[in-house]
GROMACS .gro file of N, CA and C in nm:
model
  408
    1MET      N    1   4.615   7.028  -2.357
    1MET     CA    2   4.733   7.010  -2.426
    1MET      C    3   4.706   7.059  -2.547
    2GLN      N    4   4.796   7.124  -2.596
    2GLN     CA    5   4.807   7.213  -2.751
    2GLN      C    6   4.914   7.139  -2.831
    3VAL      N    7   4.851   7.172  -2.988
    3VAL     CA    8   4.936   7.140  -3.069
    3VAL      C    9   5.097   7.171  -3.068
    4LYS      N   10   5.133   7.262  -3.014
    4LYS     CA   11   5.269   7.333  -3.016
    4LYS      C   12   5.352   7.185  -2.904
    5SER      N   13   5.290   7.143  -2.829
    5SER     CA   14   5.313   7.054  -2.771
    5SER      C   15   5.365   6.920  -2.840
    6VAL      N   16   5.311   6.874  -2.918
    6VAL     CA   17   5.334   6.747  -3.009
    6VAL      C   18   5.368   6.748  -3.165
    7MET      N   19   5.396   6.892  -3.218
    7MET     CA   20   5.402   6.902  -3.358
    7MET      C   21   5.553   6.908  -3.362
    8THR      N   22   5.594   6.844  -3.524
    8THR     CA   23   5.726   6.852  -3.553
    8THR      C   24   5.757   6.974  -3.612
    9GLN      N   25   5.858   7.032  -3.598
    9GLN     CA   26   5.914   7.182  -3.653
    9GLN      C   27   5.984   7.134  -3.765
   10ASN      N   28   6.057   7.033  -3.786
   10ASN     CA   29   6.161   6.982  -3.860
   10ASN      C   30   6.070   6.944  -3.993
   11ILE      N   31   6.036   7.051  -4.080
   11ILE     CA   32   5.979   7.008  -4.177
   11ILE      C   33   6.047   7.009  -4.334
   12LEU      N   34   6.028   6.984  -4.430
   12LEU     CA   35   6.096   6.994  -4.560
   12LEU      C   36   5.991   7.057  -4.677
   13SER      N   37   5.998   7.129  -4.758
   13SER     CA   38   5.922   7.174  -4.838
   13SER      C   39   5.980   7.167  -4.975
   14VAL      N   40   5.913   7.179  -5.053
   14VAL     CA   41   5.943   7.163  -5.226
   14VAL      C   42   5.863   7.227  -5.284
   15GLN      N   43   5.892   7.247  -5.432
   15GLN     CA   44   5.839   7.369  -5.506
   15GLN      C   45   5.747   7.274  -5.602
   16MET      N   46   5.650   7.369  -5.652
   16MET     CA   47   5.531   7.326  -5.722
   16MET      C   48   5.572   7.238  -5.839
   17ASP      N   49   5.680   7.271  -5.923
   17ASP     CA   50   5.752   7.216  -6.035
   17ASP      C   51   5.862   7.118  -6.006
   18ASP      N   52   5.858   7.090  -5.912
   18ASP     CA   53   6.017   6.986  -5.861
   18ASP      C   54   5.896   6.864  -5.958
   19SER      N   55   5.991   6.760  -5.997
   19SER     CA   56   5.944   6.627  -6.075
   19SER      C   57   5.899   6.550  -5.951
   20ILE      N   58   5.819   6.460  -5.988
   20ILE     CA   59   5.773   6.348  -5.884
   20ILE      C   60   5.906   6.256  -5.845
   21GLY      N   61   6.017   6.223  -5.933
   21GLY     CA   62   6.115   6.189  -5.917
   21GLY      C   63   6.204   6.239  -5.832
   22LYS      N   64   6.221   6.323  -5.805
   22LYS     CA   65   6.304   6.420  -5.686
   22LYS      C   66   6.210   6.405  -5.579
   23ILE      N   67   6.084   6.430  -5.598
   23ILE     CA   68   6.013   6.414  -5.439
   23ILE      C   69   6.006   6.259  -5.379
   24ARG      N   70   6.009   6.147  -5.476
   24ARG     CA   71   6.033   6.027  -5.467
   24ARG      C   72   6.145   6.001  -5.383
   25GLU      N   73   6.245   6.055  -5.414
   25GLU     CA   74   6.399   6.016  -5.375
   25GLU      C   75   6.408   6.110  -5.225
   26ILE      N   76   6.345   6.233  -5.234
   26ILE     CA   77   6.338   6.311  -5.081
   26ILE      C   78   6.280   6.237  -5.001
   27LEU      N   79   6.156   6.172  -5.027
   27LEU     CA   80   6.042   6.082  -4.920
   27LEU      C   81   6.127   5.984  -4.866
   28LYS      N   82   6.191   5.921  -4.978
   28LYS     CA   83   6.278   5.793  -4.915
   28LYS      C   84   6.399   5.831  -4.844
   29ALA      N   85   6.477   5.949  -4.870
   29ALA     CA   86   6.607   5.996  -4.781
   29ALA      C   87   6.556   6.036  -4.670
   30ALA      N   88   6.445   6.113  -4.650
   30ALA     CA   89   6.424   6.177  -4.520
   30ALA      C   90   6.329   6.107  -4.426
   31LYS      N   91   6.264   6.008  -4.479
   31LYS     CA   92   6.177   5.901  -4.393
   31LYS      C   93   6.051   5.980  -4.382
   32PHE      N   94   6.008   6.118  -4.432
   32PHE     CA   95   5.907   6.149  -4.383
   32PHE      C   96   5.782   6.094  -4.477
   33HIS      N   97   5.665   6.141  -4.441
   33HIS     CA   98   5.516   6.083  -4.513
   33HIS      C   99   5.492   6.203  -4.598
   34HIS      N  100   5.515   6.327  -4.557
   34HIS     CA  101   5.460   6.463  -4.600
   34HIS      C  102   5.574   6.540  -4.644
   35LEU      N  103   5.546   6.624  -4.752
   35LEU     CA  104   5.615   6.719  -4.771
   35LEU      C  105   5.540   6.861  -4.805
   36PHE      N  106   5.556   6.967  -4.757
   36PHE     CA  107   5.496   7.086  -4.789
   36PHE      C  108   5.532   7.151  -4.936
   37VAL      N  109   5.431   7.191  -5.021
   37VAL     CA  110   5.471   7.232  -5.144
   37VAL      C  111   5.460   7.393  -5.077
   38VAL      N  112   5.531   7.487  -5.140
   38VAL     CA  113   5.551   7.627  -5.122
   38VAL      C  114   5.576   7.689  -5.238
   39GLU      N  115   5.512   7.817  -5.238
   39GLU     CA  116   5.503   7.878  -5.352
   39GLU      C  117   5.538   8.060  -5.303
   40ASN      N  118   5.643   8.111  -5.334
   40ASN     CA  119   5.678   8.264  -5.273
   40ASN      C  120   5.657   8.254  -5.131
   41LYS      N  121   5.715   8.132  -5.060
   41LYS     CA  122   5.700   8.144  -4.901
   41LYS      C  123   5.542   8.126  -4.854
   42ARG      N  124   5.461   8.065  -4.916
   42ARG     CA  125   5.356   8.043  -4.902
   42ARG      C  126   5.308   7.908  -4.890
   43LEU      N  127   5.241   7.815  -4.833
   43LEU     CA  128   5.185   7.704  -4.834
   43LEU      C  129   5.073   7.689  -4.949
   44VAL      N  130   5.103   7.616  -5.060
   44VAL     CA  131   5.000   7.581  -5.138
   44VAL      C  132   4.937   7.426  -5.153
   45GLY      N  133   5.005   7.372  -5.100
   45GLY     CA  134   4.978   7.204  -5.078
   45GLY      C  135   5.080   7.149  -5.014
   46ILE      N  136   4.996   6.997  -5.032
   46ILE     CA  137   5.092   6.909  -4.943
   46ILE      C  138   5.089   6.776  -5.035
   47ILE      N  139   5.208   6.709  -5.022
   47ILE     CA  140   5.238   6.614  -5.105
   47ILE      C  141   5.264   6.473  -5.014
   48SER      N  142   5.180   6.373  -5.013
   48SER     CA  143   5.212   6.262  -4.905
   48SER      C  144   5.273   6.132  -4.984
   49ASP      N  145   5.299   6.026  -4.905
   49ASP     CA  146   5.380   5.935  -4.943
   49ASP      C  147   5.235   5.851  -5.046
   50ARG      N  148   5.127   5.864  -4.971
   50ARG     CA  149   5.000   5.794  -5.034
   50ARG      C  150   4.984   5.852  -5.180
   51ASP      N  151   5.020   6.016  -5.191
   51ASP     CA  152   4.979   6.073  -5.332
   51ASP      C  153   5.108   5.991  -5.415
   52MET      N  154   5.214   5.992  -5.376
   52MET     CA  155   5.318   5.919  -5.447
   52MET      C  156   5.285   5.764  -5.491
   53LEU      N  157   5.199   5.710  -5.418
   53LEU     CA  158   5.180   5.554  -5.433
   53LEU      C  159   5.061   5.566  -5.536
   54ARG      N  160   4.994   5.631  -5.533
   54ARG     CA  161   4.880   5.651  -5.637
   54ARG      C  162   4.948   5.714  -5.791
   55ALA      N  163   5.049   5.792  -5.769
   55ALA     CA  164   5.076   5.834  -5.890
   55ALA      C  165   5.162   5.762  -5.984
   56ILE      N  166   5.276   5.667  -5.889
   56ILE     CA  167   5.382   5.608  -5.944
   56ILE      C  168   5.345   5.433  -6.000
   57SER      N  169   5.389   5.415  -6.064
   57SER     CA  170   5.314   5.274  -6.109
   57SER      C  171   5.392   5.177  -6.026
   58PRO      N  172   5.326   5.047  -6.029
   58PRO     CA  173   5.398   4.954  -5.918
   58PRO      C  174   5.494   4.864  -5.989
   59PHE      N  175   5.516   4.899  -6.119
   59PHE     CA  176   5.610   4.819  -6.219
   59PHE      C  177   5.737   4.907  -6.233
   60LEU      N  178   5.747   5.015  -6.158
   60LEU     CA  179   5.897   5.078  -6.168
   60LEU      C  180   6.012   4.985  -6.092
   61ASN      N  181   6.109   4.997  -6.182
   61ASN     CA  182   6.231   4.921  -6.132
   61ASN      C  183   6.194   4.782  -6.122
   62THR      N  184   6.111   4.715  -6.192
   62THR     CA  185   6.064   4.603  -6.212
   62THR      C  186   6.106   4.527  -6.337
   63LEU      N  187   6.094   4.416  -6.389
   63LEU     CA  188   6.096   4.361  -6.538
   63LEU      C  189   5.984   4.415  -6.617
   64GLN      N  190   5.844   4.416  -6.544
   64GLN     CA  191   5.727   4.481  -6.620
   64GLN      C  192   5.749   4.604  -6.654
   65GLU      N  193   5.847   4.674  -6.592
   65GLU     CA  194   5.869   4.822  -6.610
   65GLU      C  195   5.859   4.868  -6.746
   66THR      N  196   5.749   4.978  -6.804
   66THR     CA  197   5.746   5.028  -6.937
   66THR      C  198   5.808   5.171  -6.941
   67ARG      N  199   5.803   5.236  -7.072
   67ARG     CA  200   5.878   5.380  -7.073
   67ARG      C  201   5.759   5.484  -7.024
   68ARG      N  202   5.632   5.432  -7.020
   68ARG     CA  203   5.510   5.519  -6.959
   68ARG      C  204   5.529   5.489  -6.802
   69ASP      N  205   5.601   5.370  -6.737
   69ASP     CA  206   5.575   5.406  -6.612
   69ASP      C  207   5.703   5.493  -6.550
   70LEU      N  208   5.811   5.495  -6.656
   70LEU     CA  209   5.942   5.608  -6.632
   70LEU      C  210   5.880   5.729  -6.661
   71THR      N  211   5.787   5.810  -6.742
   71THR     CA  212   5.733   5.908  -6.747
   71THR      C  213   5.688   5.990  -6.656
   72VAL      N  214   5.621   5.884  -6.547
   72VAL     CA  215   5.557   5.956  -6.460
   72VAL      C  216   5.666   6.033  -6.369
   73LEU      N  217   5.785   5.970  -6.373
   73LEU     CA  218   5.878   6.071  -6.287
   73LEU      C  219   5.911   6.189  -6.332
   74ASP      N  220   5.876   6.214  -6.432
   74ASP     CA  221   5.894   6.350  -6.475
   74ASP      C  222   5.782   6.436  -6.491
   75ARG      N  223   5.668   6.382  -6.418
   75ARG     CA  224   5.549   6.491  -6.379
   75ARG      C  225   5.593   6.575  -6.284
   76ARG      N  226   5.524   6.702  -6.256
   76ARG     CA  227   5.559   6.773  -6.139
   76ARG      C  228   5.465   6.749  -6.047
   77VAL      N  229   5.508   6.813  -5.917
   77VAL     CA  230   5.448   6.800  -5.798
   77VAL      C  231   5.288   6.869  -5.812
   78HIS      N  232   5.288   6.987  -5.847
   78HIS     CA  233   5.145   7.064  -5.912
   78HIS      C  234   5.034   6.953  -5.940
   79GLN      N  235   5.091   6.860  -6.028
   79GLN     CA  236   4.990   6.757  -6.106
   79GLN      C  237   4.897   6.664  -5.986
   80ILE      N  238   4.999   6.634  -5.877
   80ILE     CA  239   4.944   6.530  -5.803
   80ILE      C  240   4.918   6.559  -5.629
   81MET      N  241   4.962   6.686  -5.619
   81MET     CA  242   4.933   6.729  -5.481
   81MET      C  243   4.809   6.765  -5.408
   82SER      N  244   4.772   6.757  -5.287
   82SER     CA  245   4.678   6.802  -5.238
   82SER      C  246   4.656   6.931  -5.202
   83ARG      N  247   4.521   7.026  -5.276
   83ARG     CA  248   4.551   7.166  -5.245
   83ARG      C  249   4.423   7.226  -5.149
   84LYS      N  250   4.356   7.119  -5.106
   84LYS     CA  251   4.240   7.155  -4.985
   84LYS      C  252   4.330   7.123  -4.882
   85LEU      N  253   4.382   7.222  -4.807
   85LEU     CA  254   4.492   7.234  -4.667
   85LEU      C  255   4.343   7.263  -4.567
   86VAL      N  256   4.375   7.174  -4.494
   86VAL     CA  257   4.329   7.227  -4.348
   86VAL      C  258   4.429   7.237  -4.243
   87THR      N  259   4.425   7.392  -4.185
   87THR     CA  260   4.568   7.425  -4.085
   87THR      C  261   4.467   7.440  -3.966
   88VAL      N  262   4.605   7.412  -3.880
   88VAL     CA  263   4.551   7.459  -3.743
   88VAL      C  264   4.663   7.567  -3.691
   89ASP      N  265   4.645   7.626  -3.601
   89ASP     CA  266   4.776   7.724  -3.536
   89ASP      C  267   4.843   7.624  -3.406
   90ARG      N  268   4.962   7.692  -3.359
   90ARG     CA  269   5.028   7.626  -3.226
   90ARG      C  270   4.908   7.609  -3.131
   91HIS      N  271   4.838   7.697  -3.097
   91HIS     CA  272   4.773   7.697  -2.999
   91HIS      C  273   4.643   7.587  -2.980
   92THR      N  274   4.617   7.564  -3.100
   92THR     CA  275   4.455   7.469  -3.115
   92THR      C  276   4.497   7.329  -3.016
   93SER      N  277   4.396   7.299  -2.979
   93SER     CA  278   4.378   7.179  -2.848
   93SER      C  279   4.408   7.037  -2.950
   94ILE      N  280   4.485   6.962  -2.877
   94ILE     CA  281   4.484   6.807  -2.949
   94ILE      C  282   4.372   6.769  -2.980
   95GLU      N  283   4.283   6.758  -2.866
   95GLU     CA  284   4.142   6.727  -2.898
   95GLU      C  285   4.079   6.762  -3.040
   96THR      N  286   4.094   6.921  -3.067
   96THR     CA  287   4.043   6.974  -3.187
   96THR      C  288   4.152   6.928  -3.299
   97ALA      N  289   4.239   6.923  -3.298
   97ALA     CA  290   4.340   6.862  -3.429
   97ALA      C  291   4.297   6.693  -3.431
   98MET      N  292   4.288   6.643  -3.345
   98MET     CA  293   4.210   6.487  -3.387
   98MET      C  294   4.125   6.476  -3.437
   99LYS      N  295   3.992   6.579  -3.378
   99LYS     CA  296   3.855   6.577  -3.466
   99LYS      C  297   3.904   6.613  -3.571
  100LEU      N  298   3.958   6.695  -3.640
  100LEU     CA  299   4.000   6.713  -3.793
  100LEU      C  300   4.059   6.635  -3.857
  101LEU      N  301   4.142   6.561  -3.801
  101LEU     CA  302   4.188   6.464  -3.874
  101LEU      C  303   4.101   6.340  -3.887
  102LEU      N  304   4.012   6.302  -3.817
  102LEU     CA  305   3.916   6.199  -3.811
  102LEU      C  306   3.822   6.275  -3.923
  103ASP      N  307   3.739   6.366  -3.913
  103ASP     CA  308   3.646   6.405  -3.966
  103ASP      C  309   3.698   6.471  -4.097
  104LYS      N  310   3.787   6.498  -4.142
  104LYS     CA  311   3.832   6.537  -4.274
  104LYS      C  312   3.899   6.425  -4.362
  105ASN      N  313   3.968   6.274  -4.268
  105ASN     CA  314   4.000   6.196  -4.304
  105ASN      C  315   4.124   6.214  -4.367
  106ILE      N  316   4.233   6.270  -4.300
  106ILE     CA  317   4.339   6.344  -4.371
  106ILE      C  318   4.436   6.264  -4.235
  107SER      N  319   4.581   6.253  -4.282
  107SER     CA  320   4.692   6.222  -4.189
  107SER      C  321   4.750   6.358  -4.127
  108CYS      N  322   4.746   6.485  -4.166
  108CYS     CA  323   4.836   6.580  -4.098
  108CYS      C  324   4.755   6.706  -4.105
  109LEU      N  325   4.843   6.778  -4.030
  109LEU     CA  326   4.775   6.902  -4.024
  109LEU      C  327   4.877   7.019  -4.001
  110PRO      N  328   4.893   7.093  -4.120
  110PRO     CA  329   4.997   7.206  -4.126
  110PRO      C  330   4.977   7.314  -3.979
  111VAL      N  331   5.085   7.327  -3.918
  111VAL     CA  332   5.047   7.429  -3.812
  111VAL      C  333   5.085   7.577  -3.868
  112VAL      N  334   5.007   7.676  -3.900
  112VAL     CA  335   5.055   7.785  -3.944
  112VAL      C  336   5.058   7.930  -3.844
  113SER      N  337   5.132   8.032  -3.856
  113SER     CA  338   5.104   8.121  -3.748
  113SER      C  339   5.014   8.195  -3.833
  114PRO      N  340   4.934   8.296  -3.723
  114PRO     CA  341   4.826   8.419  -3.757
  114PRO      C  342   4.871   8.460  -3.899
  115ASP      N  343   4.985   8.492  -3.934
  115ASP     CA  344   5.017   8.573  -4.046
  115ASP      C  345   5.060   8.445  -4.170
  116GLY      N  346   5.018   8.340  -4.156
  116GLY     CA  347   5.048   8.253  -4.267
  116GLY      C  348   5.186   8.164  -4.296
  117GLU      N  349   5.271   8.176  -4.208
  117GLU     CA  350   5.388   8.133  -4.174
  117GLU      C  351   5.384   7.990  -4.131
  118ILE      N  352   5.458   7.879  -4.190
  118ILE     CA  353   5.482   7.752  -4.149
  118ILE      C  354   5.533   7.747  -4.048
  119GLU      N  355   5.466   7.679  -3.922
  119GLU     CA  356   5.573   7.653  -3.824
  119GLU      C  357   5.598   7.520  -3.799
  120GLY      N  358   5.503   7.433  -3.851
  120GLY     CA  359   5.553   7.271  -3.808
  120GLY      C  360   5.445   7.190  -3.888
  121ILE      N  361   5.414   7.068  -3.830
  121ILE     CA  362   5.334   6.994  -3.894
  121ILE      C  363   5.283   6.899  -3.766
  122VAL      N  364   5.156   6.848  -3.760
  122VAL     CA  365   5.137   6.779  -3.622
  122VAL      C  366   5.037   6.656  -3.733
  123THR      N  367   5.078   6.535  -3.715
  123THR     CA  368   5.022   6.410  -3.770
  123THR      C  369   4.966   6.325  -3.652
  124TRP      N  370   4.886   6.219  -3.686
  124TRP     CA  371   4.854   6.120  -3.575
  124TRP      C  372   4.936   6.044  -3.540
  125ARG      N  373   5.048   6.042  -3.597
  125ARG     CA  374   5.153   5.973  -3.550
  125ARG      C  375   5.209   6.031  -3.433
  126ASP      N  376   5.227   6.179  -3.436
  126ASP     CA  377   5.252   6.263  -3.347
  126ASP      C  378   5.168   6.269  -3.216
  127ILE      N  379   5.036   6.288  -3.233
  127ILE     CA  380   4.944   6.263  -3.121
  127ILE      C  381   4.961   6.124  -3.047
  128ILE      N  382   4.952   6.033  -3.109
  128ILE     CA  383   4.997   5.876  -3.065
  128ILE      C  384   5.089   5.858  -2.966
  129ARG      N  385   5.224   5.917  -3.049
  129ARG     CA  386   5.357   5.941  -2.939
  129ARG      C  387   5.331   5.985  -2.857
  130ALA      N  388   5.269   6.122  -2.811
  130ALA     CA  389   5.237   6.179  -2.713
  130ALA      C  390   5.154   6.133  -2.619
  131TYR      N  391   5.050   6.060  -2.667
  131TYR     CA  392   4.984   6.013  -2.568
  131TYR      C  393   5.033   5.897  -2.494
  132LEU      N  394   5.111   5.812  -2.584
  132LEU     CA  395   5.169   5.682  -2.546
  132LEU      C  396   5.313   5.750  -2.462
  133GLN      N  397   5.360   5.886  -2.484
  133GLN     CA  398   5.462   5.920  -2.417
  133GLN      C  399   5.573   5.846  -2.456
  134ILE      N  400   5.599   5.847  -2.599
  134ILE     CA  401   5.704   5.784  -2.678
  134ILE      C  402   5.812   5.925  -2.738
  135PRO      N  403   5.914   5.882  -2.705
  135PRO     CA  404   6.015   6.028  -2.746
  135PRO      C  405   6.019   5.993  -2.902
  136LYS      N  406   6.033   6.102  -2.988
  136LYS     CA  407   6.041   6.131  -3.095
  136LYS      C  408   6.193   6.078  -3.139
   0.00000   0.00000   0.00000
C-alpha cells in the first residue's frame, strides 16, 4: 500500500509572518493538528498543535493571565515552526512512512511531488485509520 491511498489532501497552509494568535484560531476552528508553512508556494516548515502548546502560556484566559502571556500571541509562526522537514512522495510505501515517523519521532509527513509541490499530508492517525479500515 502506498501513501497516496491514506494521505489527507485537504490541507491548510499559513505564512511565516502570521501571528501565533491567528494560528491558534485556525487550529481550533479546523480541528487540524498540523499546518504547513509556505513561502512563495514552497513548503518551508510545519507548525503543530504541540508547537503551539509549548509556545502559549497555560495561564492564557485564566485569572492568572499576565500581559506577558498575551504578548506570545503576537509572535510569528517562523519563531516556533519546525524547519527540519522529512517529506515523502505519493508512491512511498506505508511501511516506509511508518518507519520514518518512528525513527524521526515525528507525527506527520508532508507529501510532495517530484517538483516540490505540496500534495497532502500523512499522519500516524491516517495510517492507523487505514489499518483499522475506519473511514475519515
